[in-house]
Coordinates of C-alpha atoms in Angstrom, one line a residue:
M3 CA 87.2 79.0 107.7
G4 CA 89.5 80.7 105.1
G5 CA 92.8 79.5 103.8
A6 CA 96.2 80.2 105.3
R7 CA 97.0 83.9 105.0
Y8 CA 100.5 83.2 103.6
V9 CA 99.0 81.4 100.6
A10 CA 95.9 83.6 100.2
D11 CA 98.1 86.8 100.1
L12 CA 100.4 85.2 97.5
I13 CA 97.4 84.4 95.2
S14 CA 96.0 87.9 95.7
A15 CA 99.3 89.4 94.7
F16 CA 99.4 87.3 91.5
E17 CA 95.9 88.5 90.7
Q18 CA 96.7 92.1 91.3
N19 CA 99.8 92.1 89.2
A20 CA 98.3 90.5 86.1
G21 CA 100.0 91.7 83.0
R22 CA 103.4 92.2 84.7
P23 CA 106.4 89.9 84.1
A24 CA 107.0 87.4 87.0
I25 CA 109.5 84.6 86.5
G26 CA 112.4 84.6 84.0
A27 CA 114.9 82.0 83.1
G28 CA 117.1 82.8 80.1
S29 CA 114.9 83.8 77.1
V30 CA 111.7 82.6 78.7
V31 CA 109.7 85.0 80.9
M32 CA 106.3 84.1 82.4
G33 CA 103.8 86.7 83.5
F34 CA 101.9 86.7 86.7
S35 CA 98.7 85.6 85.0
E36 CA 100.5 82.7 83.4
V37 CA 102.2 81.6 86.6
L38 CA 98.9 81.7 88.5
A39 CA 97.1 79.7 85.8
D40 CA 99.9 77.1 85.8
T41 CA 99.7 76.9 89.6
Y42 CA 96.0 76.0 89.4
R43 CA 96.6 73.5 86.6
L44 CA 99.4 71.9 88.6
A45 CA 97.3 71.8 91.7
G46 CA 94.6 69.9 89.7
V47 CA 97.0 67.3 88.4
L48 CA 98.8 66.9 91.7
G49 CA 95.4 66.4 93.4
E50 CA 94.5 63.6 90.9
L51 CA 97.9 62.0 91.8
G52 CA 97.0 61.9 95.5
V53 CA 98.5 65.1 96.8
R54 CA 96.1 67.0 99.1
R55 CA 96.0 68.8 102.4
G56 CA 98.3 67.2 105.0
T57 CA 100.0 64.8 102.6
G58 CA 103.7 64.8 101.7
L59 CA 105.1 65.9 98.4
A60 CA 108.8 65.7 97.5
C61 CA 110.5 67.7 94.7
V62 CA 114.0 66.7 93.8
T63 CA 115.9 68.5 91.0
D64 CA 119.5 68.6 89.8
G65 CA 119.5 72.4 89.6
N66 CA 117.4 75.6 90.0
R67 CA 114.5 75.4 87.7
P68 CA 111.3 77.7 87.4
E69 CA 109.2 74.5 87.6
A70 CA 110.3 74.1 91.2
L71 CA 108.6 77.4 92.1
L72 CA 105.4 76.4 90.3
V73 CA 105.3 73.1 92.2
R74 CA 105.9 74.9 95.4
L75 CA 103.0 77.3 94.8
A76 CA 100.7 74.4 93.8
A77 CA 101.6 72.5 96.9
H78 CA 100.9 75.5 99.1
V79 CA 97.4 75.9 97.5
L80 CA 96.6 72.3 98.2
G81 CA 98.0 72.5 101.8
A82 CA 100.5 69.7 101.1
R83 CA 103.6 69.2 103.1
L84 CA 106.5 70.0 100.7
T85 CA 110.1 68.8 100.8
Q86 CA 112.4 70.3 98.2
V87 CA 115.9 69.1 97.5
V88 CA 118.2 70.7 94.9
V89 CA 120.9 68.0 94.5
G90 CA 124.4 69.3 94.8
P91 CA 128.0 68.1 95.6
A92 CA 127.2 67.9 99.4
T93 CA 123.9 66.1 99.1
H94 CA 123.7 62.9 101.1
G95 CA 121.1 61.0 103.0
L96 CA 118.5 61.4 100.1
D97 CA 117.2 57.9 100.7
F98 CA 116.5 58.7 104.4
M99 CA 114.9 62.1 103.5
L100 CA 112.5 60.5 100.9
R101 CA 111.4 57.9 103.4
D102 CA 111.2 60.2 106.4
C103 CA 109.1 62.9 104.8
A104 CA 106.6 60.2 103.7
P105 CA 105.6 61.7 100.3
V106 CA 102.7 60.3 98.3
L107 CA 104.5 61.5 95.2
V108 CA 108.1 62.5 94.1
V109 CA 108.6 65.1 91.4
N110 CA 112.2 64.5 90.1
D111 CA 114.4 65.2 87.1
T112 CA 117.3 63.4 88.5
P113 CA 117.6 59.7 89.7
V114 CA 116.4 59.1 93.2
P115 CA 116.5 56.0 95.5
D116 CA 113.7 53.6 95.0
T117 CA 111.4 54.0 98.0
G118 CA 108.3 52.6 96.5
V119 CA 106.7 56.0 96.0
P120 CA 105.4 57.0 92.6
C121 CA 107.7 59.4 90.7
I122 CA 107.0 61.9 87.9
G123 CA 109.3 64.2 86.0
P124 CA 108.6 68.0 86.0
A125 CA 108.4 68.1 82.2
E126 CA 105.7 65.4 82.2
L127 CA 103.9 67.0 85.1
M128 CA 103.8 70.3 83.2
R129 CA 102.7 68.6 80.0
L130 CA 99.7 67.1 81.9
A131 CA 99.0 70.4 83.6
R132 CA 98.8 72.4 80.4
T133 CA 96.1 70.1 79.0
R134 CA 93.8 71.5 81.6
E135 CA 92.1 74.8 82.1
G136 CA 93.6 77.2 84.6
R137 CA 90.5 77.4 86.7
P138 CA 90.9 78.8 90.3
V139 CA 91.4 76.2 93.0
P140 CA 90.4 77.1 96.5
V141 CA 93.2 77.4 99.0
Q142 CA 93.1 74.3 101.2
A143 CA 96.0 75.2 103.5
R144 CA 95.4 76.2 107.1
E145 CA 97.6 78.2 109.5
D146 CA 98.7 75.2 111.6
D147 CA 99.3 72.9 108.7
V148 CA 102.9 72.0 108.1
A149 CA 103.9 73.8 104.9
R150 CA 107.5 72.6 104.5
V151 CA 109.9 70.0 105.9
T152 CA 113.3 71.3 105.0
Y153 CA 116.2 68.9 105.8
T154 CA 119.5 70.0 107.3
G155 CA 122.5 67.8 108.0
G156 CA 122.8 65.9 111.3
T157 CA 125.8 65.6 113.6
T158 CA 125.3 61.8 113.6
G159 CA 124.7 61.7 109.8
R160 CA 121.0 61.5 110.1
P161 CA 119.4 64.6 108.5
K162 CA 116.9 66.7 110.5
G163 CA 113.6 67.7 109.0
V164 CA 112.7 71.2 110.0
A165 CA 108.9 71.4 110.0
S166 CA 107.5 75.0 109.4
T167 CA 103.8 75.8 109.5
F168 CA 102.0 78.2 107.1
G169 CA 101.5 80.4 110.1
A170 CA 105.3 80.5 110.6
M171 CA 105.8 81.3 106.9
A172 CA 103.4 84.3 107.3
G173 CA 105.5 85.4 110.3
R174 CA 108.6 85.5 108.1
T175 CA 106.7 87.6 105.6
D176 CA 105.6 90.0 108.3
T177 CA 109.1 90.4 109.6
R178 CA 110.5 91.2 106.2
A179 CA 107.7 93.8 105.7
K180 CA 108.6 95.5 108.9
G181 CA 112.2 95.4 108.0
R182 CA 111.4 97.3 104.7
E183 CA 109.7 100.2 106.6
G184 CA 112.2 103.0 106.6
R185 CA 114.7 101.1 104.5
E186 CA 117.3 103.3 103.0
G187 CA 117.9 103.5 99.3
R188 CA 114.7 102.0 98.0
K189 CA 114.4 104.3 95.1
G190 CA 115.2 102.3 92.0
G191 CA 115.6 99.2 94.1
G192 CA 112.2 98.4 95.6
P193 CA 110.6 95.1 94.8
R194 CA 108.4 96.4 91.9
E195 CA 111.3 98.3 90.4
S196 CA 114.1 95.8 90.7
V197 CA 114.6 92.2 89.5
Y198 CA 115.5 89.7 92.1
L199 CA 118.3 87.5 90.7
S200 CA 118.2 84.1 92.3
V201 CA 121.6 82.4 92.4
T202 CA 121.4 80.2 95.5
S203 CA 119.3 77.0 96.1
L204 CA 115.5 77.3 95.5
A205 CA 115.1 74.6 98.1
Q206 CA 116.5 76.8 100.8
R207 CA 116.4 80.6 101.2
S208 CA 116.2 81.6 97.6
G209 CA 112.8 80.0 97.0
G210 CA 111.2 82.0 99.8
R211 CA 112.9 85.2 98.7
C212 CA 111.6 84.7 95.1
L213 CA 108.0 84.3 96.4
E214 CA 108.4 87.4 98.6
H215 CA 109.6 89.4 95.7
L216 CA 106.7 88.2 93.6
R217 CA 104.4 89.1 96.4
E218 CA 105.5 92.7 96.0
G219 CA 104.9 92.7 92.3
G220 CA 108.5 92.3 91.3
R221 CA 110.1 90.0 88.8
V222 CA 112.5 87.2 89.6
E223 CA 115.2 85.8 87.3
I224 CA 116.6 82.3 88.0
L225 CA 120.2 81.6 87.1
G226 CA 122.0 78.2 87.0
P227 CA 125.2 77.5 88.9
F228 CA 126.9 80.7 90.1
D229 CA 129.4 82.1 87.7
T230 CA 130.8 85.6 88.2
G231 CA 130.7 86.5 84.5
E232 CA 127.2 85.2 84.0
F233 CA 126.0 87.0 87.2
A234 CA 127.6 90.3 86.1
A235 CA 126.0 90.0 82.6
A236 CA 122.6 89.3 84.1
C237 CA 122.9 92.3 86.4
R238 CA 123.7 94.6 83.4
R239 CA 120.9 93.1 81.3
L240 CA 118.2 93.2 84.1
A241 CA 119.2 96.4 86.0
P242 CA 118.3 97.4 88.6
V243 CA 119.0 94.0 90.4
S244 CA 118.7 92.8 94.0
T245 CA 120.1 89.5 95.1
Y246 CA 121.1 87.2 97.9
L247 CA 124.7 85.9 98.0
T248 CA 126.7 83.6 100.2
P249 CA 130.1 85.0 101.5
S250 CA 132.0 82.7 99.1
M251 CA 130.1 84.2 96.2
V252 CA 131.1 87.7 97.4
Y253 CA 134.7 86.5 97.6
R254 CA 134.6 85.1 94.0
L255 CA 133.3 88.4 92.7
L256 CA 136.0 90.3 94.6
D257 CA 138.7 88.0 93.2
D258 CA 137.6 88.2 89.6
P259 CA 139.3 91.2 87.9
A260 CA 136.2 91.8 85.9
T261 CA 134.0 92.3 89.0
A262 CA 136.6 93.3 91.6
G263 CA 135.6 97.0 91.3
G264 CA 131.8 96.4 91.3
V265 CA 128.9 95.0 89.3
P266 CA 127.0 97.5 87.2
G267 CA 123.2 97.2 87.7
L268 CA 123.4 95.6 91.1
V269 CA 121.7 97.9 93.6
Q270 CA 121.0 95.6 96.7
V271 CA 122.8 92.7 98.2
S272 CA 121.7 90.6 101.1
Y273 CA 124.1 88.0 102.3
G274 CA 124.3 85.3 104.9
N275 CA 124.4 81.5 105.3
S276 CA 127.9 81.5 106.9
P277 CA 130.2 84.0 108.6
I278 CA 131.8 86.6 106.4
H279 CA 135.4 87.8 106.9
P280 CA 135.1 91.4 108.1
E281 CA 138.1 92.5 106.0
R282 CA 136.7 91.0 102.8
L283 CA 133.4 92.7 103.5
R284 CA 135.2 96.0 104.0
Q285 CA 136.9 95.4 100.6
A286 CA 133.5 95.0 98.9
L287 CA 132.0 98.1 100.6
T288 CA 135.0 100.3 99.7
R289 CA 135.7 99.0 96.2
W290 CA 132.1 98.9 95.0
G291 CA 131.1 102.3 96.4
A292 CA 127.6 103.5 97.2
R293 CA 125.9 100.9 95.1
P294 CA 124.9 98.3 95.9
R295 CA 123.4 98.7 99.4
W296 CA 124.3 95.8 101.7
R297 CA 122.3 94.0 104.3
Q298 CA 123.2 90.9 106.3
G299 CA 120.7 88.5 107.7
Y300 CA 121.5 86.0 110.5
G301 CA 119.1 83.2 110.7
M302 CA 118.5 79.5 110.4
N303 CA 115.9 77.1 109.0
E304 CA 114.6 76.5 112.5
A305 CA 114.0 80.1 113.3
G306 CA 113.8 82.2 110.1
V307 CA 115.6 85.6 110.4
I308 CA 117.1 86.4 113.8
C309 CA 119.2 89.5 113.4
R310 CA 119.9 92.0 110.6
L311 CA 122.8 94.3 109.9
S312 CA 121.3 97.2 108.0
A313 CA 122.6 99.2 105.1
A314 CA 123.2 102.1 107.5
D315 CA 125.2 99.7 109.8
H316 CA 127.4 98.8 106.8
D317 CA 128.0 102.5 106.1
A318 CA 129.0 103.0 109.7
G319 CA 131.3 100.0 109.5
V320 CA 133.5 101.7 106.9
T321 CA 133.6 105.0 108.7
D322 CA 133.3 105.5 112.4
R323 CA 132.3 102.0 113.7
P324 CA 134.5 99.4 111.9
Y325 CA 133.7 96.8 114.6
L326 CA 130.1 96.5 113.2
L327 CA 131.4 94.5 110.2
A328 CA 132.1 91.6 112.6
S329 CA 128.5 91.8 113.9
V330 CA 125.4 90.0 112.7
G331 CA 123.3 93.0 113.6
R332 CA 120.4 93.6 116.0
P333 CA 117.3 91.5 116.5
A334 CA 114.8 91.7 113.6
P335 CA 111.3 93.2 114.2
G336 CA 109.1 90.8 116.2
V337 CA 112.1 88.6 117.3
D338 CA 113.2 88.1 120.9
V339 CA 116.9 87.1 121.2
Q340 CA 118.7 86.3 124.4
V341 CA 122.2 85.0 125.2
R342 CA 122.1 82.5 128.0
D343 CA 124.6 80.6 130.1
E344 CA 124.9 76.8 130.5
D345 CA 122.2 76.9 133.2
G346 CA 119.7 78.7 130.9
A347 CA 120.0 82.0 132.7
E348 CA 120.3 85.2 130.6
S349 CA 123.9 86.4 130.4
E350 CA 125.2 89.9 131.0
R351 CA 126.0 92.1 128.0
G352 CA 129.4 91.2 126.7
R353 CA 129.4 87.7 128.1
T354 CA 129.4 84.8 125.6
G355 CA 126.7 82.2 125.8
E356 CA 124.2 80.3 123.7
V357 CA 121.8 82.3 121.5
W358 CA 118.1 81.6 122.2
V359 CA 115.4 83.0 120.0
R360 CA 111.6 83.4 120.2
S361 CA 109.3 84.6 117.4
A362 CA 106.3 83.6 115.3
M363 CA 108.7 82.3 112.7
V364 CA 110.1 79.4 114.8
M365 CA 109.6 75.9 113.5
A366 CA 106.9 73.6 114.8
G367 CA 109.7 71.0 115.6
Y368 CA 111.9 68.5 113.9
W369 CA 109.9 66.1 111.8
N370 CA 109.6 62.7 113.4
Q371 CA 112.2 63.6 116.1
P372 CA 110.3 64.6 119.2
D373 CA 113.3 64.0 121.5
L374 CA 115.5 66.2 119.5
T375 CA 112.8 68.8 119.4
A376 CA 112.5 68.7 123.2
E377 CA 116.3 69.3 123.4
V378 CA 116.2 72.6 121.5
M379 CA 112.7 74.0 122.2
R380 CA 112.0 75.2 125.7
G381 CA 108.8 77.2 126.6
G382 CA 108.5 78.8 123.2
W383 CA 112.2 79.5 123.0
L384 CA 114.6 77.9 120.5
R385 CA 118.2 77.1 121.3
T386 CA 120.2 78.0 118.2
G387 CA 123.4 76.1 119.0
D388 CA 125.4 79.3 118.3
L389 CA 127.6 81.0 120.9
G390 CA 127.6 84.8 120.9
H391 CA 127.4 88.0 122.9
F392 CA 125.7 91.4 122.8
D393 CA 127.5 94.7 122.9
A394 CA 126.3 97.7 124.8
D395 CA 124.3 98.9 121.7
G396 CA 122.4 95.6 121.3
Y397 CA 124.4 94.2 118.4
L398 CA 125.0 90.5 118.4
Y399 CA 128.4 88.9 117.7
L400 CA 128.8 85.2 117.0
D401 CA 131.8 83.8 118.7
D402 CA 131.6 80.1 118.0
R403 CA 129.2 77.2 117.4
V404 CA 127.9 74.7 119.8
K405 CA 127.0 72.5 116.9
D406 CA 129.8 70.8 115.0
V407 CA 129.4 72.3 111.6
V408 CA 131.5 73.7 108.8
M409 CA 129.9 76.1 106.3
V410 CA 131.3 75.2 102.8
D411 CA 129.8 77.4 100.1
G412 CA 126.9 78.1 102.4
V413 CA 126.3 74.3 102.8
N414 CA 126.3 72.7 106.3
I415 CA 129.1 70.1 106.5
Y416 CA 128.7 68.4 109.9
C417 CA 131.9 67.1 111.4
G418 CA 130.6 63.9 113.1
P419 CA 130.0 61.9 109.9
V420 CA 133.3 63.1 108.4
E421 CA 135.2 62.0 111.5
A422 CA 133.5 58.6 111.5
A423 CA 134.4 58.1 107.8
L424 CA 138.0 59.1 108.4
T425 CA 138.5 56.6 111.2
R426 CA 137.4 53.8 108.9
H427 CA 140.9 53.9 107.5
P428 CA 143.2 51.4 109.3
G429 CA 145.9 54.0 109.6
V430 CA 143.7 56.5 111.5
A431 CA 143.2 56.0 115.2
E432 CA 141.3 59.2 116.0
A433 CA 140.0 62.1 113.9
A434 CA 138.7 65.6 114.7
V435 CA 137.3 67.9 112.1
V436 CA 137.0 71.7 112.2
G437 CA 136.5 74.5 109.8
R438 CA 138.8 77.4 108.9
A439 CA 138.4 80.4 106.6
G440 CA 138.7 79.7 102.9
D441 CA 138.9 82.4 100.3
R442 CA 136.7 80.6 97.7
T443 CA 134.3 78.6 99.9
G444 CA 133.8 80.7 103.0
E445 CA 135.1 77.9 105.1
E446 CA 137.0 74.7 104.3
V447 CA 137.1 71.3 106.1
C448 CA 140.2 70.6 108.1
A449 CA 141.0 67.2 109.7
F450 CA 143.3 66.4 112.6
L451 CA 144.3 62.8 112.5
V452 CA 146.1 60.6 115.1
P453 CA 148.0 57.7 113.4
A454 CA 147.1 54.2 114.5
P455 CA 149.9 52.2 116.1
G456 CA 152.3 50.8 113.5
H457 CA 151.1 53.1 110.7
S458 CA 153.0 56.1 109.4
P459 CA 151.4 59.5 109.1
T460 CA 151.9 59.9 105.4
R461 CA 150.3 62.1 102.7
A462 CA 149.2 58.9 100.9
A463 CA 147.4 57.7 104.0
A464 CA 145.7 61.0 104.5
A465 CA 144.5 61.0 100.9
E466 CA 143.1 57.5 101.2
A467 CA 141.2 58.5 104.4
C468 CA 139.8 61.5 102.7
R469 CA 138.7 59.4 99.7
L470 CA 136.7 57.3 102.2
V471 CA 134.9 60.5 103.2
A472 CA 133.9 61.4 99.7
E473 CA 132.7 57.8 99.1
A474 CA 130.7 57.6 102.3
L475 CA 129.1 61.0 102.2
A476 CA 129.7 63.3 99.2
P477 CA 132.7 65.0 97.6
A478 CA 132.1 68.4 99.3
H479 CA 132.6 66.7 102.7
R480 CA 136.2 65.6 101.8
P481 CA 138.8 67.5 103.9
T482 CA 140.9 69.9 102.0
T483 CA 143.6 70.0 104.6
V484 CA 145.0 67.3 107.0
F485 CA 147.1 67.7 110.1
W486 CA 148.8 64.7 111.6
V487 CA 149.1 65.0 115.4
E488 CA 150.4 62.7 118.1
A489 CA 147.3 63.2 120.2
L490 CA 144.1 65.4 120.1
P491 CA 143.9 68.2 122.7
L492 CA 141.1 67.6 125.2
T493 CA 138.8 69.9 127.2
D494 CA 138.4 69.4 130.9
R495 CA 135.4 67.3 130.0
G496 CA 137.5 64.9 128.1
K497 CA 136.3 66.0 124.6
P498 CA 138.4 67.1 121.7
D499 CA 139.1 70.8 122.2
K500 CA 137.6 72.1 118.9
R501 CA 138.3 75.8 119.8
L502 CA 142.0 75.1 120.1
L503 CA 142.0 73.0 117.0
R504 CA 140.4 75.8 115.0
E505 CA 143.1 78.2 116.3
R506 CA 145.8 75.7 115.2
A507 CA 144.1 75.3 111.8
A508 CA 143.9 79.0 111.2
G509 CA 147.5 79.6 112.1
S510 CA 149.2 76.6 110.5
A511 CA 148.4 77.0 106.8
G512 CA 151.9 76.2 105.7
S513 CA 152.4 73.0 107.9
A514 CA 149.5 71.0 106.7
A515 CA 149.1 68.3 104.0
R516 CA 146.8 68.8 101.0
P517 CA 145.4 65.3 100.4

């Protein structure tokens, strides 16, 4: 039986593109042949350290580094179960993740909790690898093996591990390939002609996008923390450039006078991760002109891509169909999407309901959480937790979230743990957390607090409560705005009315405290 197609095709692409540049980071550029040889060398060393088909491997870094891609490639060849974490301001629950994914080895360049698992730095790992010959290693991975366990935040504070098989990874590649068929504006911007500029986390979407670009014979360039000036300079130096941006990155580019009118060299932009403000998107499309071409992808770790808003849709959004800029597009090739009511029956067009999805890209389940898996997966369909509706032309619009999550700089900030931390303050009787639009971060965390009897609703008390959040979770979870209220509004089911609170947060910018 042959190896998993996703991995075998990657290896074949590296062989076919020998002699071409592959991965760049600053002044260092590795060719396809060099990357493949290092992949084999790393696979040999990792194998000697106990990593093999079906075992867990964790890679924890304090930033985006090319070594993370090499470790990922080596893990895929071995058929190991990879968990990658790029530590950032919102990272919490690392101790749980490293225990839950059950690795036999942790590759880390930043301190990690002591779980009793052997650790090795990427520099030492590469030093050991380069003492070996880069002889080919047979692909051990199989289609049904779990390729990755990617952790997302949990509403109760417990992260959820999304387990994706190599077969599901191949499904995501197939969907991207179908999406490229007939794509507008590929001249000068196709994978082999353009450089993919990676500015988001390699542990999430960007890592997979890098591998897909390399699969097509294109070069990738890895940047550090996003900076508008450095991004623009890289686009000019590497032109033509394609990239993936979060909405907050788009806003920062629009708000920087040096890039407000466009970024020379940038020919393709995909964006996603959190809702984008339609008016800000319109600004980018009108100010920046015909280049770059814009595409939106609506998806999630559990399902891969679900819908796409094409470049032609964006063009129509600034001419005769402006409402399209509020849409997440139509279902991607090979993806079935339905909007269902509370009873699980498909809703009529125009009615809001929960978005359900079915495709070859859907996860195998939540790692070590069978009950949670059973809640969201039904007969091959995945419940996304998003509320939306279809229009008459088959475009999907997201109206709200079933899940309590705020997207800050493209990072999931779940409200439950924040609310729990806030109510640890003796002056807070109740807390409800929602998100509202923020110019720099996409969304910002807003807290509604009910003062405890005998305590005054002061700015100092709000700041102390928010400090507890930063200490208990991470700085990015700290609310940026606090509203003191006499009581929380409730739904007819007795739960805090988050929809009403979001409306209040959006319309009350001047009446809130900045703790």
